[in-house]
Short mmCIF file of C-alpha atoms and ligand atoms in Angstrom, two decimals:
data_model
loop_
_atom_site.label_atom_id
_atom_site.label_comp_id
_atom_site.label_asym_id
_atom_site.label_seq_id
_atom_site.Cartn_x
_atom_site.Cartn_y
_atom_site.Cartn_z
CA UNK A 1 0.26 -0.35 0.25
CA UNK A 2 1.98 3.19 -1.38
CA UNK A 3 0.15 6.26 -1.21
CA UNK A 4 1.58 9.73 -2.61
CA UNK A 5 -1.28 12.14 -0.76
CA UNK A 6 -3.35 14.81 -3.06
CA UNK A 7 -5.18 15.63 -0.56
CA UNK A 8 -3.65 17.07 2.69
CA UNK A 9 -3.70 16.22 6.11
CA UNK A 10 -6.66 15.25 8.09
CA UNK A 11 -5.16 15.27 11.51
CA UNK A 12 -1.90 18.00 12.31
CA UNK A 13 -0.59 18.13 16.02
CA UNK A 14 1.57 21.09 16.93
CA UNK A 15 4.45 21.69 19.11
CA UNK A 16 4.26 25.13 18.87
CA UNK A 17 7.48 26.30 20.29
CA UNK A 18 9.54 29.67 20.23
CA UNK A 19 7.34 31.45 22.16
CA UNK A 20 10.48 32.34 24.71
CA UNK A 21 12.91 33.52 21.77
CA UNK A 22 10.31 35.06 20.37
CA UNK A 23 9.97 37.22 23.40
CA UNK A 24 13.24 37.80 24.50
CA UNK A 25 14.33 39.15 20.41
CA UNK A 26 12.51 41.95 21.10
CA UNK A 27 13.73 41.90 25.34
CA UNK A 28 10.30 41.05 26.64
CA UNK A 29 9.46 38.76 29.38
CA UNK A 30 8.95 35.04 27.70
CA UNK A 31 4.98 35.15 29.16
CA UNK A 32 4.80 38.19 26.71
CA UNK A 33 6.25 35.44 23.79
CA UNK A 34 3.06 33.21 24.77
CA UNK A 35 0.73 35.74 25.04
CA UNK A 36 2.02 36.31 21.37
CA UNK A 37 2.11 32.72 20.43
CA UNK A 38 -1.88 32.44 21.94
CA UNK A 39 -3.11 34.43 19.70
CA UNK A 40 -1.27 32.64 17.05
CA UNK A 41 -3.60 29.66 18.41
CA UNK A 42 -6.53 31.33 17.05
CA UNK A 43 -5.29 32.25 13.86
CA UNK A 44 -4.85 28.50 13.08
CA UNK A 45 -7.60 27.50 13.95
CA UNK A 46 -9.61 29.55 12.12
CA UNK A 47 -7.77 28.63 8.91
CA UNK A 48 -8.68 24.83 9.96
CA UNK A 49 -11.93 24.56 7.65
CA UNK A 50 -10.30 26.15 4.81
CA UNK A 51 -7.20 24.04 4.45
CA UNK A 52 -9.74 20.80 5.14
CA UNK A 53 -7.72 19.83 8.32
CA UNK A 54 -10.80 18.54 10.37
CA UNK A 55 -8.40 18.16 13.93
CA UNK A 56 -6.07 20.23 15.31
CA UNK A 57 -4.03 19.38 18.42
CA UNK A 58 -1.66 21.78 19.88
CA UNK A 59 0.96 20.66 23.06
CA UNK A 60 0.27 24.42 24.90
CA UNK A 61 2.34 22.19 28.11
CA UNK A 62 3.64 19.01 28.98
CA UNK A 63 4.66 17.14 31.65
CA UNK A 64 8.07 18.40 32.24
CA UNK A 65 7.20 21.92 31.63
CA UNK A 66 6.96 22.73 35.65
CA UNK A 67 10.81 22.58 35.21
CA UNK A 68 9.69 26.20 34.70
CA UNK A 69 10.59 28.63 37.03
CA UNK A 70 7.26 29.10 39.56
CA UNK A 71 6.62 32.07 37.15
CA UNK A 72 6.57 31.19 33.83
CA UNK A 73 4.03 28.33 35.04
CA UNK A 74 1.95 30.58 36.89
CA UNK A 75 2.18 33.12 34.14
CA UNK A 76 1.08 30.02 31.47
CA UNK A 77 -1.63 28.74 33.90
CA UNK A 78 -3.39 31.80 34.37
CA UNK A 79 -3.20 32.23 30.22
CA UNK A 80 -5.07 29.62 29.40
CA UNK A 81 -7.84 30.30 32.47
CA UNK A 82 -8.49 33.63 30.70
CA UNK A 83 -8.18 32.36 27.08
CA UNK A 84 -10.34 29.70 27.66
CA UNK A 85 -12.78 32.59 29.03
CA UNK A 86 -12.01 34.77 26.27
CA UNK A 87 -12.08 32.33 24.07
CA UNK A 88 -14.99 30.46 24.32
CA UNK A 89 -17.63 31.74 23.08
CA UNK A 90 -16.07 32.74 19.75
CA UNK A 91 -15.31 28.77 19.51
CA UNK A 92 -18.88 28.12 20.61
CA UNK A 93 -19.43 30.48 16.63
CA UNK A 94 -17.00 28.78 14.84
CA UNK A 95 -18.20 25.89 15.62
CA UNK A 96 -15.34 24.30 17.05
CA UNK A 97 -15.35 21.63 19.16
CA UNK A 98 -12.36 21.24 22.00
CA UNK A 99 -10.80 18.55 24.37
CA UNK A 100 -8.21 18.52 26.43
CA UNK A 101 -5.87 15.54 26.73
CA UNK A 102 -2.94 15.09 29.50
CA UNK A 103 -3.32 15.09 33.43
CA UNK A 104 -5.81 16.75 35.21
CA UNK A 105 -4.71 15.81 38.60
CA UNK A 106 -1.89 18.46 38.80
CA UNK A 107 -4.26 21.36 37.42
CA UNK A 108 -5.61 23.34 39.57
CA UNK A 109 -9.66 23.77 40.23
CA UNK A 110 -10.42 26.57 38.36
CA UNK A 111 -8.46 25.65 35.67
CA UNK A 112 -9.81 22.63 35.10
CA UNK A 113 -13.06 23.43 36.06
CA UNK A 114 -13.09 25.33 32.73
CA UNK A 115 -11.62 23.33 30.55
CA UNK A 116 -15.36 20.83 32.10
CA UNK A 117 -17.31 23.74 30.72
CA UNK A 118 -15.49 24.72 27.41
CA UNK A 119 -15.70 20.72 26.00
CA UNK A 120 -18.90 20.25 27.85
CA UNK A 121 -20.45 23.46 25.42
CA UNK A 122 -18.76 22.40 22.39
CA UNK A 123 -19.56 19.72 22.34
CA UNK A 124 -21.97 19.41 19.83
CA UNK A 125 -19.48 21.59 17.00
CA UNK A 126 -18.23 19.96 14.51
CA UNK A 127 -16.57 21.65 12.13
CA UNK A 128 -13.06 21.78 14.16
CA UNK A 129 -11.95 18.96 16.51
CA UNK A 130 -9.62 21.15 18.18
CA UNK A 131 -7.23 19.35 21.28
CA UNK A 132 -5.18 20.87 23.41
CA UNK A 133 -2.75 18.95 25.10
CA UNK A 134 -1.96 20.65 29.13
CA UNK A 135 -0.03 18.76 31.88
CA UNK A 136 -0.18 16.40 28.49
CA UNK A 137 3.42 13.37 28.00
CA UNK A 138 3.28 10.73 25.48
CA UNK A 139 5.34 8.13 28.26
CA UNK A 140 2.73 9.57 31.43
CA UNK A 141 -0.42 9.07 28.73
CA UNK A 142 0.71 5.77 28.18
CA UNK A 143 1.50 4.64 31.85
CA UNK A 144 -1.99 5.87 32.93
CA UNK A 145 -3.39 3.87 30.36
CA UNK A 146 -1.33 0.37 31.16
CA UNK A 147 -2.64 1.46 34.68
CA UNK A 148 -6.31 1.32 33.60
CA UNK A 149 -6.36 -1.48 30.96
CA UNK A 150 -4.09 -3.65 33.54
CA UNK A 151 -7.51 -2.48 36.08
CA UNK A 152 -9.89 -4.51 33.45
CA UNK A 153 -7.57 -7.44 32.88
CA UNK A 154 -7.37 -7.56 36.98
CA UNK A 155 -11.05 -7.38 37.23
CA UNK A 156 -11.69 -9.94 34.20
CA UNK A 157 -13.19 -7.04 31.64
CA UNK A 158 -10.56 -8.04 29.70
CA UNK A 159 -8.42 -11.04 28.71
CA UNK A 160 -4.10 -10.15 28.35
CA UNK A 161 -4.77 -12.38 24.93
CA UNK A 162 -6.88 -8.91 23.58
CA UNK A 163 -4.73 -7.14 24.59
CA UNK A 164 -3.03 -5.62 20.99
CA UNK A 165 -2.74 -2.82 18.94
CA UNK A 166 -6.54 -2.38 18.75
CA UNK A 167 -7.17 -2.41 22.40
CA UNK A 168 -4.48 0.09 23.99
CA UNK A 169 -5.92 2.87 21.79
CA UNK A 170 -8.72 3.18 23.80
CA UNK A 171 -6.64 3.43 26.53
CA UNK A 172 -5.56 6.29 25.32
CA UNK A 173 -6.64 10.08 25.93
CA UNK A 174 -6.62 10.43 22.37
CA UNK A 175 -9.08 7.13 22.06
CA UNK A 176 -11.77 9.66 20.28
CA UNK A 177 -9.65 11.35 18.15
CA UNK A 178 -7.52 9.28 14.37
CA UNK A 179 -4.06 9.10 13.87
CA UNK A 180 -2.36 12.77 13.48
CA UNK A 181 -1.35 12.30 9.50
CA UNK A 182 1.64 15.18 10.10
CA UNK A 183 3.21 16.59 13.16
CA UNK A 184 4.76 20.57 13.07
CA UNK A 185 7.17 21.45 15.05
CA UNK A 186 7.84 25.51 14.62
CA UNK A 187 11.03 26.95 16.31
CA UNK A 188 14.11 24.78 14.18
CA UNK A 189 14.51 22.03 17.19
CA UNK A 190 13.87 18.65 15.24
CA UNK A 191 12.58 16.32 18.10
CA UNK A 192 9.28 15.17 19.63
CA UNK A 193 9.27 16.59 23.59
CA UNK A 194 7.46 13.22 24.41
CA UNK A 195 4.01 14.36 21.87
CA UNK A 196 1.91 11.53 20.99
CA UNK A 197 4.60 8.81 20.81
CA UNK A 198 2.28 5.89 19.85
CA UNK A 199 -0.17 7.98 18.09
CA UNK A 200 2.41 9.16 15.94
CA UNK A 201 3.87 5.90 14.60
CA UNK A 202 2.90 6.82 10.97
CA UNK A 203 2.81 10.61 11.16
CA UNK A 204 4.46 12.62 8.82
CA UNK A 205 7.35 15.26 10.25
CA UNK A 206 7.70 18.94 9.57
CA UNK A 207 10.28 20.61 11.32
CA UNK A 208 10.64 24.47 10.67
CA UNK A 209 12.69 27.43 11.65
CA UNK A 210 9.60 30.45 12.45
CA UNK A 211 9.11 30.77 15.96
CA UNK A 212 5.74 30.01 16.95
CA UNK A 213 4.43 33.84 17.05
CA UNK A 214 5.13 34.52 14.11
CA UNK A 215 3.69 31.07 12.61
CA UNK A 216 0.65 32.16 10.04
CA UNK A 217 -1.99 31.10 7.66
CA UNK A 218 0.03 31.68 4.79
CA UNK A 219 3.76 29.15 6.44
CA UNK A 220 0.72 26.91 7.89
CA UNK A 221 -0.81 26.55 3.92
CA UNK A 222 2.87 26.27 2.73
CA UNK A 223 3.20 23.63 5.06
CA UNK A 224 -0.22 21.64 4.01
CA UNK A 225 0.93 21.53 0.39
CA UNK A 226 4.07 20.34 1.08
CA UNK A 227 2.31 17.81 3.25
CA UNK A 228 0.11 16.46 -0.61
CA UNK A 229 3.51 15.06 -2.93
CA UNK A 230 5.17 13.27 0.50
CA UNK A 231 4.83 9.64 -0.49
CA UNK A 232 3.35 7.76 2.61
CA UNK A 233 3.95 4.14 2.83
CA UNK A 234 2.82 2.95 5.84
CA UNK A 235 6.21 0.42 6.03
CA UNK A 236 4.45 -1.30 2.56
CA UNK A 237 6.76 -0.93 -0.96
CA UNK A 238 5.69 0.67 -4.19
CA UNK A 239 3.98 -2.07 -6.27
C1 FPP B 301 7.08 26.85 23.69
O1 FPP B 301 7.64 27.33 23.92
C2 FPP B 301 5.75 26.88 24.10
C3 FPP B 301 4.90 26.88 25.48
C4 FPP B 301 5.57 25.46 26.74
C5 FPP B 301 3.50 26.68 25.88
C6 FPP B 301 2.97 26.99 24.19
C7 FPP B 301 1.47 28.17 25.01
C8 FPP B 301 1.21 28.71 24.45
C9 FPP B 301 1.54 28.35 22.94
C10 FPP B 301 0.17 29.89 24.71
C11 FPP B 301 -1.09 29.44 24.75
C12 FPP B 301 -2.02 28.38 24.06
C13 FPP B 301 -2.99 27.90 24.29
C14 FPP B 301 -4.21 26.93 24.32
C15 FPP B 301 -3.98 29.41 24.69
P1 FPP B 301 8.67 27.66 24.66
O2 FPP B 301 8.50 28.95 25.91
O3 FPP B 301 9.45 26.24 25.22
O4 FPP B 301 10.00 28.76 23.80
P2 FPP B 301 11.82 29.35 23.73
O5 FPP B 301 11.97 27.68 23.13
O6 FPP B 301 11.70 30.41 22.76
O7 FPP B 301 11.87 29.27 25.23
#
């Protein structure tokens, strides 16, 4: 099975990197870069329908990002709360269905409540499916999934022989999503930083130099166009 895609990716996942450098280049605090990055999120979500992107998954905060200064972590958490409060109406009106992945246990109650409310509010939307990874790590996700799976095996709901690559994804945070076709990372770094480890097994990757706050819908469209000429073989060879 070989496939040169004439169509663009249905599911795009983005590692939004470079906010800190963007701010530092302007002599401003790192948090200012995150605020600029949040404005970009809106532009890119709005660009999705015209580009045929049905699913957009963005990496907002990793399980490793707690290692940043207390000021930056607190500023980011405040930004997430404000983003949800300010964008909820716009997301609803634009047909965006929002879901969050990641471990909510370490997030503060107010943020979790806002996340729950936004998921419920937008649950009937189907124009674009925006998934926000917040306190997310691929290894942490697989670990939590394995714990739940082991629990079901222990409880007799699942037999060990039934554990396979079709069963495990049902326990992942992304159980409701197709696998990403394309993963984009901005800012010139070429690594995946614990993002969608299981799900990206056959994703195409695009590492681009642009810092996230400079990532415009025009650049997004160019990246999606270059995806179309990729030869996706999924491990097979050409006939
Ligand atoms: C990585 O850039 C970015 C983050 C850790 C935060 C991503 C958050 C946003 C884009 C803000 C808004 C998101 C939502 C969903 C409202 P970095 O700080 O590591 O940049 P650097 O590598 O230049 O330091």
